CSV table of C-alpha atoms and ligand atoms in Angstrom, one decimal:
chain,number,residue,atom,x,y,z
A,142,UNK,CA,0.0,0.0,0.0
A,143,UNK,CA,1.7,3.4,-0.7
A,144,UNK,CA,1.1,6.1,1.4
A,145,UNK,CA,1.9,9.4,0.4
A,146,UNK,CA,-0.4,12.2,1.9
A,147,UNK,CA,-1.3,12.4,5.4
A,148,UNK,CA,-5.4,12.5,5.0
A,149,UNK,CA,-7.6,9.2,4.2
A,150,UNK,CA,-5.8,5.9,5.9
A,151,UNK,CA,-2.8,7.1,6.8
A,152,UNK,CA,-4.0,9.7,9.4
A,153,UNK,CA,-6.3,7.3,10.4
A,154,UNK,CA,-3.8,4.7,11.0
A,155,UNK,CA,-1.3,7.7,12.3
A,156,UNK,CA,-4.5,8.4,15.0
A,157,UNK,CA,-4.5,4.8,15.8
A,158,UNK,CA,-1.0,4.8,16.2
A,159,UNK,CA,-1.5,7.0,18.7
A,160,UNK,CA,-4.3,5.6,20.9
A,161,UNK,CA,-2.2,2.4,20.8
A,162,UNK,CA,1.3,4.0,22.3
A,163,UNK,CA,-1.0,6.5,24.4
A,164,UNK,CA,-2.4,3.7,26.4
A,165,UNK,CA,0.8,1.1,26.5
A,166,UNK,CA,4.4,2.7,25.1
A,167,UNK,CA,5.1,-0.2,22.4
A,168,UNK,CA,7.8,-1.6,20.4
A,169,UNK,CA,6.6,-1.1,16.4
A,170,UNK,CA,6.5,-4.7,16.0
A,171,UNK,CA,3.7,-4.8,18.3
A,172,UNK,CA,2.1,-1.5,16.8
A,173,UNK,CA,2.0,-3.9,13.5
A,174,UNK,CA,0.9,-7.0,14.7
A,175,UNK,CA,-2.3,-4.6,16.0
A,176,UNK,CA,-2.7,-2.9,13.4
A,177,UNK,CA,-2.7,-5.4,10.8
A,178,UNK,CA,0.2,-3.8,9.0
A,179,UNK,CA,3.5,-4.4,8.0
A,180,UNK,CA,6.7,-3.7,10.1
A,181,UNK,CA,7.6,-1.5,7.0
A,182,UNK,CA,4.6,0.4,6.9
A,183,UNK,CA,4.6,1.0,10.5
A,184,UNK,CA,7.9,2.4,10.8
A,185,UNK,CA,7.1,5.0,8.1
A,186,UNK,CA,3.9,5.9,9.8
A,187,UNK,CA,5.9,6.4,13.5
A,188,UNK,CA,9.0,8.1,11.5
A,189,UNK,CA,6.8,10.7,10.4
A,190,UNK,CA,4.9,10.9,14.1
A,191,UNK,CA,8.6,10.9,15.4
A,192,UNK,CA,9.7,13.8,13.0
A,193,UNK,CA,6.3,16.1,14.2
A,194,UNK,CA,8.3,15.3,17.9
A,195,UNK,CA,4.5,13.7,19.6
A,196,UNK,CA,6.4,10.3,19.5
A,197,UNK,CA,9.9,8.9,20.8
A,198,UNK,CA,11.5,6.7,22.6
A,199,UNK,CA,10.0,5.8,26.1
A,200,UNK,CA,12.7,6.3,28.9
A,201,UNK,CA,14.4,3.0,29.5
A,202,UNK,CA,13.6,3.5,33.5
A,203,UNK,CA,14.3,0.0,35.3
A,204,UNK,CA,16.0,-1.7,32.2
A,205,UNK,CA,19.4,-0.5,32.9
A,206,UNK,CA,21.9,0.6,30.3
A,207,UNK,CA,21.3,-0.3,27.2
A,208,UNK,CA,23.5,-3.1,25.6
A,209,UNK,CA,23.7,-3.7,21.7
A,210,UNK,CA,20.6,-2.1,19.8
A,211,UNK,CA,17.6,-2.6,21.4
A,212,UNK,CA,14.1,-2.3,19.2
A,213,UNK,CA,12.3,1.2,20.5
A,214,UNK,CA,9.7,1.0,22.9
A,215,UNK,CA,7.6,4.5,21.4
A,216,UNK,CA,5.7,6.9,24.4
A,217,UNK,CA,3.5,9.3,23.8
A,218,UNK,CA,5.5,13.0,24.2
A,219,UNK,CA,4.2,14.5,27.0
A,220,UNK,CA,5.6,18.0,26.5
A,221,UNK,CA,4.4,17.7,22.8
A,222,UNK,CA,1.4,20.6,23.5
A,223,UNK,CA,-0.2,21.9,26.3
A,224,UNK,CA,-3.7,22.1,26.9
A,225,UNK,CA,-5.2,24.9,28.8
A,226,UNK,CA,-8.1,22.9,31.4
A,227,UNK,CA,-11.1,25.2,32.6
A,228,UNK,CA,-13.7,23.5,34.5
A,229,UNK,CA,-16.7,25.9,35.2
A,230,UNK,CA,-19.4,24.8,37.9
A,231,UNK,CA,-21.9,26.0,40.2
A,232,UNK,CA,-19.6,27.8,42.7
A,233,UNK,CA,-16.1,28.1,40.7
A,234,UNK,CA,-13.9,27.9,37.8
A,235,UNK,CA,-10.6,25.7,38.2
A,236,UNK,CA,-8.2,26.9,35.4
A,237,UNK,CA,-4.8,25.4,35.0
A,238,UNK,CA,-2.4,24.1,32.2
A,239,UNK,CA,-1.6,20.3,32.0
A,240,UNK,CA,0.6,18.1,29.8
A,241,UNK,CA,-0.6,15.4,27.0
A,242,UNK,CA,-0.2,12.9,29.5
A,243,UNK,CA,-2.5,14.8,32.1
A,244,UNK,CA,0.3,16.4,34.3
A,245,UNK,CA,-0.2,19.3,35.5
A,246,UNK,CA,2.2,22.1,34.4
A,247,UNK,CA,0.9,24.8,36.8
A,248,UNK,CA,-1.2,25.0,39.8
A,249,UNK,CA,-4.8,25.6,39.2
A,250,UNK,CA,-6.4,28.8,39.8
A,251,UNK,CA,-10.1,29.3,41.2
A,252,UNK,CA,-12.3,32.0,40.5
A,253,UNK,CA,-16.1,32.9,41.5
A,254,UNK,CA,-18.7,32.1,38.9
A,255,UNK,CA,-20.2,35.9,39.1
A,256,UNK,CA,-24.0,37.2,38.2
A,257,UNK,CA,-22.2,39.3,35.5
A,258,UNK,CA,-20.8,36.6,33.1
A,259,UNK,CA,-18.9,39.5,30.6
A,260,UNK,CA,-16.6,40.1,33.7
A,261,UNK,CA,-16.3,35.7,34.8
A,262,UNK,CA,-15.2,35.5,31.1
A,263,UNK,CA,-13.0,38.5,31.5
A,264,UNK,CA,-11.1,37.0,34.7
A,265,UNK,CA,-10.6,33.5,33.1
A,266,UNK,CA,-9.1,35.2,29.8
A,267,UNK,CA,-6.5,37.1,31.8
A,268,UNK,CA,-5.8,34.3,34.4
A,269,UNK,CA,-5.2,31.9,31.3
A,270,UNK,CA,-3.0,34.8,29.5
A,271,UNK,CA,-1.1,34.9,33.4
A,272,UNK,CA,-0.7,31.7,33.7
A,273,UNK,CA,1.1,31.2,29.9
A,274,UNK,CA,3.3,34.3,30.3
A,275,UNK,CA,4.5,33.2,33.2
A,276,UNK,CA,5.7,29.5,31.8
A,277,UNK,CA,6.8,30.9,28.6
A,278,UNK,CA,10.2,28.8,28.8
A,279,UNK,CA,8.0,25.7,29.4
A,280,UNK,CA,5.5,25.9,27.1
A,281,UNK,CA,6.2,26.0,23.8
A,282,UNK,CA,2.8,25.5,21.8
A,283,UNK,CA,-0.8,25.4,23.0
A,284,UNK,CA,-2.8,23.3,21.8
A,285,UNK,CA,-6.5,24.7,22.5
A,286,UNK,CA,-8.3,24.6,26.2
A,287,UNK,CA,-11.3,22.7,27.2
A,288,UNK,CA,-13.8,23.8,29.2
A,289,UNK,CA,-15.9,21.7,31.2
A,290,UNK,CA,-19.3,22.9,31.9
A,291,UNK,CA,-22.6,21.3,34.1
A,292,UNK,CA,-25.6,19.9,31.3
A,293,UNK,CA,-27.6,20.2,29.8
A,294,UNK,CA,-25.7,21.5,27.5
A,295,UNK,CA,-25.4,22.1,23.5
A,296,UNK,CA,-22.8,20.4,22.0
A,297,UNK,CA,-22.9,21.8,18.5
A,298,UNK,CA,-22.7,25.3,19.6
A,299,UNK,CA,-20.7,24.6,23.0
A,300,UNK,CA,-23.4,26.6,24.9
A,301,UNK,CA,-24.2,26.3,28.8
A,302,UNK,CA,-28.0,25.6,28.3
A,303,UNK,CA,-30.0,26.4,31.8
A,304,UNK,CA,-28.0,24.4,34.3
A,305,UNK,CA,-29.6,24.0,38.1
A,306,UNK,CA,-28.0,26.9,40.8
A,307,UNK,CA,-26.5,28.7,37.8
A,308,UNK,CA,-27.2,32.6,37.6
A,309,UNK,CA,-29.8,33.1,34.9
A,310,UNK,CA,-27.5,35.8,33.2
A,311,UNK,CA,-25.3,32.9,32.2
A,312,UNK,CA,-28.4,30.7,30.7
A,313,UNK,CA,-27.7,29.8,26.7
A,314,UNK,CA,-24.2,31.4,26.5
A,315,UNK,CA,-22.4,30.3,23.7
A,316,UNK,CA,-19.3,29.8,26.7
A,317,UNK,CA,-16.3,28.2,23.9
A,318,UNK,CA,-16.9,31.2,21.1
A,319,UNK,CA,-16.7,34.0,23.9
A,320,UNK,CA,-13.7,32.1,25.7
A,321,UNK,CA,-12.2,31.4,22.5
A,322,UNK,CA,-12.0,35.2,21.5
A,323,UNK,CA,-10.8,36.2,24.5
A,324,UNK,CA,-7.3,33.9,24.4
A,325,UNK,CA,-6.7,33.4,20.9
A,326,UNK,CA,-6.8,29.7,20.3
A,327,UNK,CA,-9.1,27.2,20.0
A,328,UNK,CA,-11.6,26.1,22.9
A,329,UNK,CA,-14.1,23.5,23.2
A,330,UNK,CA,-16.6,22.7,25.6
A,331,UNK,CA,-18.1,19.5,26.9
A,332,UNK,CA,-20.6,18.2,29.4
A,333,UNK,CA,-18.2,17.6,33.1
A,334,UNK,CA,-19.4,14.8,33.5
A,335,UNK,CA,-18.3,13.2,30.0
A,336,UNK,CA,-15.1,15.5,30.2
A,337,UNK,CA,-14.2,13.1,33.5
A,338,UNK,CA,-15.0,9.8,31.0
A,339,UNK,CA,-13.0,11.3,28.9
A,340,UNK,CA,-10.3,11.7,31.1
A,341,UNK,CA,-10.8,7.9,31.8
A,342,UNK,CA,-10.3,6.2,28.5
A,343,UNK,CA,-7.2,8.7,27.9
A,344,UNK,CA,-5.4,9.0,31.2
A,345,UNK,CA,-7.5,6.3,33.4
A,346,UNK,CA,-9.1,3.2,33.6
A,347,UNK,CA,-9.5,3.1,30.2
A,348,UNK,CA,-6.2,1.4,29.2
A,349,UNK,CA,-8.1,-1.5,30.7
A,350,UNK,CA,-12.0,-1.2,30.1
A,351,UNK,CA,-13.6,-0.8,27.3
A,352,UNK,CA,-17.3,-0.5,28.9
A,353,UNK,CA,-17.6,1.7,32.3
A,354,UNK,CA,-19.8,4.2,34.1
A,355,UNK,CA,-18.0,7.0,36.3
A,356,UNK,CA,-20.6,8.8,38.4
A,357,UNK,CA,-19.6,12.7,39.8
A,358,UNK,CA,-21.4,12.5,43.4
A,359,UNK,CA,-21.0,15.8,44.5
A,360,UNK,CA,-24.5,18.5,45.4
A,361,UNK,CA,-26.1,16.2,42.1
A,362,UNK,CA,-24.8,13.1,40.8
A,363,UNK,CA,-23.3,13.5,37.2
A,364,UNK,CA,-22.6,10.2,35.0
A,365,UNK,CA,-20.6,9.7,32.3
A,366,UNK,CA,-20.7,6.2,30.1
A,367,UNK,CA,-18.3,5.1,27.8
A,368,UNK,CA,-19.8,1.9,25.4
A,369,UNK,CA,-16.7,0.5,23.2
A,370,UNK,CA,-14.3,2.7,24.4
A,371,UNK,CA,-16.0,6.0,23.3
A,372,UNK,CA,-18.1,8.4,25.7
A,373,UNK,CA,-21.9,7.7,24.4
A,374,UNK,CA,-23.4,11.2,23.7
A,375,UNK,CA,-26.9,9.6,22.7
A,376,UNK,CA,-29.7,11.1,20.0
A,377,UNK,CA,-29.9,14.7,21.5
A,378,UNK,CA,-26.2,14.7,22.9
A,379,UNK,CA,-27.6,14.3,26.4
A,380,UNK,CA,-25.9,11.2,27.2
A,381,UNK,CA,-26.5,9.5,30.3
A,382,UNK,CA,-28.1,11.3,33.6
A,383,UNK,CA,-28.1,8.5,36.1
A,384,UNK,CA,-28.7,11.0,38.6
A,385,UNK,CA,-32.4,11.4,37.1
A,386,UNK,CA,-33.1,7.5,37.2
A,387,UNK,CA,-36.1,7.4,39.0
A,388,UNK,CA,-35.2,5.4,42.3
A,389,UNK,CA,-38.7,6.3,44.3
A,390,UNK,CA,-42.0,6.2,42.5
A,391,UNK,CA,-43.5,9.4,43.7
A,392,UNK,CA,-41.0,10.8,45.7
A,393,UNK,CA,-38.7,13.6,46.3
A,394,UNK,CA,-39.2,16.5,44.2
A,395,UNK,CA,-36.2,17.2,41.8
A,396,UNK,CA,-35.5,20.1,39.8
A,397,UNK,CA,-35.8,18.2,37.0
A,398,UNK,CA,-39.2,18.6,37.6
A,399,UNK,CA,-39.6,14.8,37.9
A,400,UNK,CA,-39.8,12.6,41.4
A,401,UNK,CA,-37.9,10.3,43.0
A,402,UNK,CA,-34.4,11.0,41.0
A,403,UNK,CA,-31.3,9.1,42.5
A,404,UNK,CA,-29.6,12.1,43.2
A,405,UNK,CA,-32.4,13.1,45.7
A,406,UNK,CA,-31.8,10.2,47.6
A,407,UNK,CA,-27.9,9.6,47.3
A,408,UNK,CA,-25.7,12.8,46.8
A,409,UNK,CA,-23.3,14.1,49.2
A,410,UNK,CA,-26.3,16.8,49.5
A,411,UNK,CA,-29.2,15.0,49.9
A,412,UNK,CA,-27.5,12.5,52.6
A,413,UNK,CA,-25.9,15.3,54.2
A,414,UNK,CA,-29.3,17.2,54.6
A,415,UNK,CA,-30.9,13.8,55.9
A,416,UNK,CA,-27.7,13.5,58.6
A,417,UNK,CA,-28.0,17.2,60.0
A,418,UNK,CA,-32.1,17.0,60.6
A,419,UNK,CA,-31.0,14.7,63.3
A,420,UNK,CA,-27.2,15.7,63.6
A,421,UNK,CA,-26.8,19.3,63.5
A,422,UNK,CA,-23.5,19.9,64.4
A,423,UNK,CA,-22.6,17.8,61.1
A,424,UNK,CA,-22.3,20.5,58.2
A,425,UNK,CA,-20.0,19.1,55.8
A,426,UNK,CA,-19.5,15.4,53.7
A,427,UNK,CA,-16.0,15.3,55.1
A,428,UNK,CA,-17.4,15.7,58.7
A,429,UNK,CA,-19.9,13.1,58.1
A,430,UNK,CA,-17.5,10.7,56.9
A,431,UNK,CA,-15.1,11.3,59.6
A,432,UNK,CA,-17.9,10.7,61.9
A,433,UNK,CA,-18.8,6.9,60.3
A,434,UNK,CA,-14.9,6.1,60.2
A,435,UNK,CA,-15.6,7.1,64.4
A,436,UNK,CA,-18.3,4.6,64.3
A,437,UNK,CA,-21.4,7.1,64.5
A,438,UNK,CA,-24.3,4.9,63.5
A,439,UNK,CA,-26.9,7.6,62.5
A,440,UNK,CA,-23.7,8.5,59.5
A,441,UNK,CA,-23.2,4.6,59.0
A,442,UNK,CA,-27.5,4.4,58.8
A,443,UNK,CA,-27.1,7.3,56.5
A,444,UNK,CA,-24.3,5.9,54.4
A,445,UNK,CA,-25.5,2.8,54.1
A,446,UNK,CA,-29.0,3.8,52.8
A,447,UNK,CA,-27.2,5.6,50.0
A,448,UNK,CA,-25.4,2.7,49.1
A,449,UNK,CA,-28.4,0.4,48.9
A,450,UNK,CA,-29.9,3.3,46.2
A,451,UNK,CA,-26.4,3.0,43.9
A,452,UNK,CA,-26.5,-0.7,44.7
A,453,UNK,CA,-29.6,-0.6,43.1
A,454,UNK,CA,-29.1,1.5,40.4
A,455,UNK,CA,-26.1,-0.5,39.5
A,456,UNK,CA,-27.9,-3.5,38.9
A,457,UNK,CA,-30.7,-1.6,36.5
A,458,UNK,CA,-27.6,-0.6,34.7
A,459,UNK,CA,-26.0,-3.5,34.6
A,460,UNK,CA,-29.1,-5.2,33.1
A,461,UNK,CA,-29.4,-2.2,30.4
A,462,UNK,CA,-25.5,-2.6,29.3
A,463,UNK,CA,-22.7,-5.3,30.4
A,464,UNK,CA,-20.3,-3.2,31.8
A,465,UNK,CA,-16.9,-3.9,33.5
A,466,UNK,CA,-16.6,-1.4,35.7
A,467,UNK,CA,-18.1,2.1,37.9
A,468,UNK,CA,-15.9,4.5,38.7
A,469,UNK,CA,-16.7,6.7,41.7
A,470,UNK,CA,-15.4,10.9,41.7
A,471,UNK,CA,-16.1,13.8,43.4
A,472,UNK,CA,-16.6,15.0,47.0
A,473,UNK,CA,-18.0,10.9,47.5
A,474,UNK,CA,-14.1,9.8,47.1
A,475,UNK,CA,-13.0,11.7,50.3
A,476,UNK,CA,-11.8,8.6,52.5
A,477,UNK,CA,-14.6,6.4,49.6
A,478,UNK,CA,-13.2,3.0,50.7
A,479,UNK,CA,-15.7,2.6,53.2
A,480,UNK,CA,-19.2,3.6,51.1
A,481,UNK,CA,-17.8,1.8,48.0
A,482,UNK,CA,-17.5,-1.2,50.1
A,483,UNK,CA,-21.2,-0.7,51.2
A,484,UNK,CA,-22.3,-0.4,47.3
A,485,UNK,CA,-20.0,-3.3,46.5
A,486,UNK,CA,-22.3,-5.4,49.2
A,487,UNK,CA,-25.6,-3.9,48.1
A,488,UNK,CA,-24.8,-4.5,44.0
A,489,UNK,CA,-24.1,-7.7,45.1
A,490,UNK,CA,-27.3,-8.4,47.1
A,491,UNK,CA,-29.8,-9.8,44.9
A,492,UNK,CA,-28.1,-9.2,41.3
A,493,UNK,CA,-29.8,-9.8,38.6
A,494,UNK,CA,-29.6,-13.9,38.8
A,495,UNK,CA,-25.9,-13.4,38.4
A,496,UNK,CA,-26.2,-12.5,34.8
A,497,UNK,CA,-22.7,-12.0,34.1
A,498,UNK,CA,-20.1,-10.6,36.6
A,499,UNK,CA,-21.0,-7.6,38.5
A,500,UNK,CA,-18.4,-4.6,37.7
A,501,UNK,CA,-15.7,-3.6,39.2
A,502,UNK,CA,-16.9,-0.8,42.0
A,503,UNK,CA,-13.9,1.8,42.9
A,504,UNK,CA,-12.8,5.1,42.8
A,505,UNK,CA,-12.2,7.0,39.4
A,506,UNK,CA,-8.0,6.5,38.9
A,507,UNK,CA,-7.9,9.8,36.6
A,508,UNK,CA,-4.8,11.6,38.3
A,509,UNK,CA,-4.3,14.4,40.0
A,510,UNK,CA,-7.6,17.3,40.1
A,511,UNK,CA,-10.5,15.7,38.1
A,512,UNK,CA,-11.6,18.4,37.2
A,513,UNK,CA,-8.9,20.2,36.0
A,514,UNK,CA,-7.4,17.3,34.5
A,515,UNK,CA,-10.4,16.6,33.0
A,516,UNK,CA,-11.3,19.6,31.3
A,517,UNK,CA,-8.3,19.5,29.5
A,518,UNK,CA,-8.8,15.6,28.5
A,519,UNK,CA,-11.5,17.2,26.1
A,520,UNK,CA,-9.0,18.1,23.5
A,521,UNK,CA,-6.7,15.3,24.3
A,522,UNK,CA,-9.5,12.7,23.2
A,523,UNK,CA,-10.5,14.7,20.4
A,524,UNK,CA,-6.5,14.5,19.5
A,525,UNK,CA,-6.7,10.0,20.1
A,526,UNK,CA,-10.2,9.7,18.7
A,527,UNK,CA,-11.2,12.2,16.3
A,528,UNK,CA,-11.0,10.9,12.6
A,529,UNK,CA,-8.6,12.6,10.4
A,530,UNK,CA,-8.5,15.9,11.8
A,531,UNK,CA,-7.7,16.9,15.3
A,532,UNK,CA,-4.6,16.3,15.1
A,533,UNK,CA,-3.2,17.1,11.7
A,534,UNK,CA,-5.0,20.7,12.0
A,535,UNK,CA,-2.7,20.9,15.2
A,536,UNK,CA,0.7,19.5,13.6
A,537,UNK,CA,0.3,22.4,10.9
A,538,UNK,CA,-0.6,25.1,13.3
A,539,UNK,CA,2.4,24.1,15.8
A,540,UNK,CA,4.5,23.8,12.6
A,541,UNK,CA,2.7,27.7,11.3
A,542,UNK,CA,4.1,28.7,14.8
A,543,UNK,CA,8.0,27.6,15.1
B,645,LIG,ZN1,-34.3,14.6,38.6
C-alpha cells in the first residue's frame, strides 16, 4: 500500500497509532501486529509521528543501560502541547495548564462564577493569558483549552443551556466562542461529566476497560458512560443522567421537575441534609465521613441507605449494558473506601440472577484534580479519537508557529 499524503488511511492509521502507544508505550512490531500492518509500513507511519516530535522513545527507567541495539519501545511525548483545562461549575472555575499525559504544568487557579458573566469571562481570559506568560520557557505551543461545563448543555454550539443553581444571566451562552476570542486559540466545551469519562479512556481506567460508568457524586450526581471505548453522547447529545433514574415512585421533588431521582436520595447533599435533621453539628461530607470512620451509627445508617440506592441503580444498569466497571469521583471519594465497600455489598445483594459478573466498583483513577485534568482531557480525546483531523489541523498550526 503506498502512502503518500497524510489524510484518508494514513492519518487514520497515524491516529491509531496513537491511541495504541497513548495507552501502553510499544515496540513497532507490536504497533504492527495490531494494526494489521507491515513492520515496513509502521515504521514510516511512526518516522513521520517521530519527526512532528508527539512520539519517541520511552525512557528505558528499570531496564538499565542499554546493551547492543535494542528495538524502540515509542511513548506518547508529553511536552508535545499543552492544553489549557477550565472547569466551570456552580460555585467556581478551576483553570490550570496540564501536559498530553494529564500532568499538570501549573497549579490551578479558582475564580467565583459571578451574576455578570462579561466580567467571569473576562477574569478567566486574563488568568489563562497569566498563567502562559509566566511558563513561557516551558511551554512551547498550545494546543486549544477545554472547558468543562454542568448539562444540559449544546454540544454543536458549546453553549451552557440552563444548568440547576447557575445565575440566569449565564443561561444559553455560547461559553467556547466568547472564551475562544478572549485567548486566541481554540476552545471547546463539553458536558463535566463526560469530560471526567473522557479523562478515563485517555489517562484512566480506560487502558483497561472498554465499557464503564463513572458517576460525579458531588451536590447532584453527574454520569458519564463510555460503550466500546467512546463516551456515548446519545440522540440529543444528552448522554446518560443517572442522577435522574427514578429510584422512588413518587417521591422527592427534583428540579428536573420529575420525582424520585437518585440524586435526591444519594448525593453528598441529599445525605448530608438527611444526617443534619438529626445531627446538627454535622455540616459538611467530610465531617460526616469522619464521623462513620468514628463509628457514629446515625452517619453509618445514612451511608449505608445511600449505598443500597447505587446498589440498586447499578444493577438496573448492569441489566441495560454489560459493563466492567463504575468509577466513583467527586466529594464521594474523600476517605470512599468505606461507602464503596457498602455499594459493592448492596450491588451484590440480589443481582440480577448473576447475569454475568458484576463490575468492578472503585474510585475514578484519573490523576491528579478531576476536574482540572479533565477539562483538558476534552482536546486530548479529540487529539486519540477524532478521525482525520484533530490532530493534523494541530501539527500544521504548531508547525505555522515555530
Ligand atoms: Zn431529577
Amino acid at each position: 500500500m503506498e502512502i503518500n499524503h497524510r489524510s484518508g488511511m494514513k492519518a487514520e492509521n497515524q491516529r491509531h497509532i496513537l491511541n495504541l502507544i497513548n495507552k501502553h508505550p510499544s515496540f513497532r512490531a507490536a504497533l504492527a501486529t495490531e494494526l494489521g500492518l507491515t513492520q515496513a509500513a509502521v515504521s514510516l507511519l511512526t518516522e513521520e509521528l517521530i519527526q512532528d516530535e508527539i512520539i519517541g522513545p520511552a525512557e528505558i527507567g528499570a531496564a538499565g543501560p542499554m546493551v547492543g541495539r535494542r528495538p524502540e519501545i515509542l511513548d506518547i511525548r508529553a511536552d508535545w502541547g499543552a492544553i489549557v483545562g477550565i472547569s466551570i461549575d456552580r460555585s467556581q472555575v478551576t483553570i490550570g495548564i496540564v501536559d498530553l499525559k494529564g500532568n499538570a504544568i501549573t497549579e490551578n487557579t479558582l475564580l467565583p462564577v459571578k451574576e455578570d458573566y462579561e466580567d467571569t469571562i473576562r477574569q478567566i481570559g486574563s488568568a489563562v493569558k497569566k498563567m502562559l506568560a509566566q511558563m513561557k520557557g516551558q511551554i512551547h505551543f498550545v494546543i486549544g483549552a477545554g472547558v468543562a461545563i454542568p448539562g444540559p448543555m449544546d454540544l454543536k454550539s458549546g453553549s451552557i443551556l440552563e444548568p440547576p443553581g447557575f445565575p440566569a444571566s449565564w443561561y444559553h451562552l455560547p461559553i467556547a466562542v466568547l472564551l475562544e476570542k478572549q485567548l486566541g486559540f481554540p476552545v471547546y466545551a463539553e458536558h463535566n461529566s463526560r469530560a471526567l469519562a473522557q479523562a478515563e479512556i485517555c489517562l484512566g481506567a480506560g487502558e483497561r476497560y472498554s465499557h464503564f460508568m463513572i458517576l460525579n457524586v458531588n451536590a447532584g450526581i453527574g454520569s458519564g458512560l463510555v460503550l466500546n471505548g467512546k463516551v456515548y453522547t446519545g440522540a440529543h447529545g444528552i448522554g446518560c443522567e443517572i442522577g435522574h433514574m427514578s429510584v422512588e415512585r413518587g417521591g422527592r421533588i427534583c428540579f428536573c421537575g420529575r420525582r424520585g431521582c437518585l440524586e435526591q436520595y444519594a448525593s453528598a447533599a441529599a445525605v448530608l441534609h438527611e444526617v443534619n435533621r438529626i445531627c446538627p453539628d454535622i455540616h459538611t461530607w467530610t465531617e460526616l465521613i469522619d464521623r462513620a470512620y468514628n463509628g457514629n451509627q446515625i452517619c453509618c445508617d445514612f451511608l449505608e441507605q445511600a449505598a443500597s440506592y447505587f446498589g440498586e441503580v447499578i444493577r438496573n444498569v448492569m441489566s441495560l449494558c454489560d459493563l466492567e466497571a463504575v468509577f466513583f469521583t467527586g466529594q464521594i471519594a474523600y476517605r470512599g473506601e468505606l461507602i464503596l465497600k457498602l455499594i459493592r455489598e448492596k450491588a451484590q445483594k440480589n443481582a440480577v440472577a448473576q447475569m454475568g459478573k458484576l463490575p468492578e466498583i472503585a474510585l475514578s483513577s484519573i490523576p491528579g484534580n478531576p476536574y482540572l485534568v479533565s477539562s483538558a482531557s476534552i482536546l486530548i480525546y479529540k487529539l486519540y479519537n477524532q478521525p482525520l483531523f484533530f490532530y493534523e489541523k494541530n501539527i500544521e498550526r504548531k508547525k505555522g508557529k515555530e
